mmCIF file of C-alpha atoms in Angstrom:
data_model
loop_
_atom_site.group_PDB
_atom_site.id
_atom_site.type_symbol
_atom_site.label_atom_id
_atom_site.label_comp_id
_atom_site.label_asym_id
_atom_site.label_seq_id
_atom_site.Cartn_x
_atom_site.Cartn_y
_atom_site.Cartn_z
ATOM 1 C CA UNK A 1403 43.446 25.344 10.617
ATOM 2 C CA UNK A 1404 41.374 23.270 8.173
ATOM 3 C CA UNK A 1405 38.024 21.583 8.483
ATOM 4 C CA UNK A 1406 37.243 20.003 11.854
ATOM 5 C CA UNK A 1407 36.786 16.236 11.674
ATOM 6 C CA UNK A 1408 35.361 14.057 14.438
ATOM 7 C CA UNK A 1409 35.825 10.280 14.354
ATOM 8 C CA UNK A 1410 34.537 7.449 16.534
ATOM 9 C CA UNK A 1411 37.313 4.848 16.516
ATOM 10 C CA UNK A 1412 37.772 1.252 17.669
ATOM 11 C CA UNK A 1413 41.244 -0.313 17.921
ATOM 12 C CA UNK A 1414 41.623 -4.102 18.121
ATOM 13 C CA UNK A 1415 44.543 -6.380 18.927
ATOM 14 C CA UNK A 1416 46.862 -6.453 21.919
ATOM 15 C CA UNK A 1417 45.931 -2.937 23.030
ATOM 16 C CA UNK A 1418 45.181 -3.377 26.722
ATOM 17 C CA UNK A 1419 47.829 -3.748 29.404
ATOM 18 C CA UNK A 1420 50.440 -2.030 27.207
ATOM 19 C CA UNK A 1421 49.841 1.632 28.195
ATOM 20 C CA UNK A 1422 47.854 2.240 24.982
ATOM 21 C CA UNK A 1423 45.415 4.737 26.528
ATOM 22 C CA UNK A 1424 48.100 6.801 28.248
ATOM 23 C CA UNK A 1425 50.196 6.815 25.100
ATOM 24 C CA UNK A 1426 47.169 7.906 23.046
ATOM 25 C CA UNK A 1427 46.441 10.823 25.400
ATOM 26 C CA UNK A 1428 50.065 11.958 25.064
ATOM 27 C CA UNK A 1429 50.078 11.697 21.252
ATOM 28 C CA UNK A 1430 46.680 13.436 20.925
ATOM 29 C CA UNK A 1431 47.892 16.295 23.127
ATOM 30 C CA UNK A 1432 50.939 16.781 20.880
ATOM 31 C CA UNK A 1433 48.525 17.201 17.955
ATOM 32 C CA UNK A 1434 46.175 19.530 19.916
ATOM 33 C CA UNK A 1435 43.233 17.170 19.448
ATOM 34 C CA UNK A 1436 40.098 16.929 21.562
ATOM 35 C CA UNK A 1437 38.337 13.766 22.660
ATOM 36 C CA UNK A 1438 38.731 10.717 24.842
ATOM 37 C CA UNK A 1439 40.014 7.152 24.962
ATOM 38 C CA UNK A 1440 38.870 4.160 27.030
ATOM 39 C CA UNK A 1441 39.237 0.398 27.296
ATOM 40 C CA UNK A 1442 36.257 -1.797 26.485
ATOM 41 C CA UNK A 1443 35.465 -5.024 28.294
ATOM 42 C CA UNK A 1444 35.774 -6.937 24.992
ATOM 43 C CA UNK A 1445 39.501 -6.070 24.799
ATOM 44 C CA UNK A 1446 39.285 -3.223 22.288
ATOM 45 C CA UNK A 1447 40.088 0.450 22.831
ATOM 46 C CA UNK A 1448 37.455 3.061 21.915
ATOM 47 C CA UNK A 1449 38.185 6.688 21.050
ATOM 48 C CA UNK A 1450 36.435 9.881 20.050
ATOM 49 C CA UNK A 1451 38.883 12.166 18.222
ATOM 50 C CA UNK A 1452 38.147 15.706 17.038
ATOM 51 C CA UNK A 1453 40.305 18.358 15.407
ATOM 52 C CA UNK A 1454 41.686 19.515 12.070
ATOM 53 C CA UNK A 1455 41.473 16.706 9.518
ATOM 54 C CA UNK A 1456 45.235 16.558 8.958
ATOM 55 C CA UNK A 1457 45.932 16.156 12.696
ATOM 56 C CA UNK A 1458 43.187 13.536 13.088
ATOM 57 C CA UNK A 1459 44.700 11.617 10.170
ATOM 58 C CA UNK A 1460 48.133 11.711 11.809
ATOM 59 C CA UNK A 1461 46.738 10.234 15.027
ATOM 60 C CA UNK A 1462 44.921 7.482 13.110
ATOM 61 C CA UNK A 1463 48.255 6.505 11.510
ATOM 62 C CA UNK A 1464 49.922 6.529 14.937
ATOM 63 C CA UNK A 1465 47.143 4.333 16.381
ATOM 64 C CA UNK A 1466 48.279 1.552 14.033
ATOM 65 C CA UNK A 1467 51.748 1.708 15.614
ATOM 66 C CA UNK A 1468 50.791 2.143 19.267
ATOM 67 C CA UNK A 1469 53.237 2.073 22.161
ATOM 68 C CA UNK A 1470 55.914 -0.586 22.654
ATOM 69 C CA UNK A 1471 54.194 -3.908 23.337
ATOM 70 C CA UNK A 1472 51.014 -3.140 21.406
ATOM 71 C CA UNK A 1473 50.027 -5.285 18.431
ATOM 72 C CA UNK A 1474 47.253 -3.546 16.496
ATOM 73 C CA UNK A 1475 45.229 -5.759 14.161
ATOM 74 C CA UNK A 1476 42.407 -3.374 13.197
ATOM 75 C CA UNK A 1477 41.486 0.308 13.405
ATOM 76 C CA UNK A 1478 37.923 1.151 12.383
ATOM 77 C CA UNK A 1479 36.673 4.716 12.032
ATOM 78 C CA UNK A 1480 33.311 6.377 11.560
ATOM 79 C CA UNK A 1481 32.701 10.095 11.040
ATOM 80 C CA UNK A 1482 30.281 11.450 13.658
ATOM 81 C CA UNK A 1483 28.639 14.790 14.471
ATOM 82 C CA UNK A 1484 29.337 14.570 18.215
ATOM 83 C CA UNK A 1485 31.823 17.170 19.470
ATOM 84 C CA UNK A 1486 33.879 16.371 22.589
ATOM 85 C CA UNK A 1487 34.862 18.878 25.231
ATOM 86 C CA UNK A 1488 38.194 20.663 24.927
ATOM 87 C CA UNK A 1489 41.251 18.541 25.712
ATOM 88 C CA UNK A 1490 41.941 14.819 25.398
ATOM 89 C CA UNK A 1491 41.237 12.566 28.378
ATOM 90 C CA UNK A 1492 41.310 8.944 29.463
ATOM 91 C CA UNK A 1493 37.923 7.582 30.570
ATOM 92 C CA UNK A 1494 37.085 4.585 32.739
ATOM 93 C CA UNK A 1495 36.595 1.174 31.146
ATOM 94 C CA UNK A 1496 33.127 0.599 29.714
#
């Protein structure tokens, strides 16, 4: 399974209004990751991603691509100790 890695992530660019959160939930589920995704009022998308390091790395690469219509300009990550509940969900805008 590998070491569990948890990242706090911010994605910038044209990432709202393009189904980015729904797409992220779908991709995270395929990788059996835990965490959440939500829009921020400043136009970014925020995520907490947790799972085996290899799977987390795959999702980070996918976040740069995003769904059709997204234009990602920046993905920032920070390793954190926080552990999300099981599953990957979409939260309300903050």
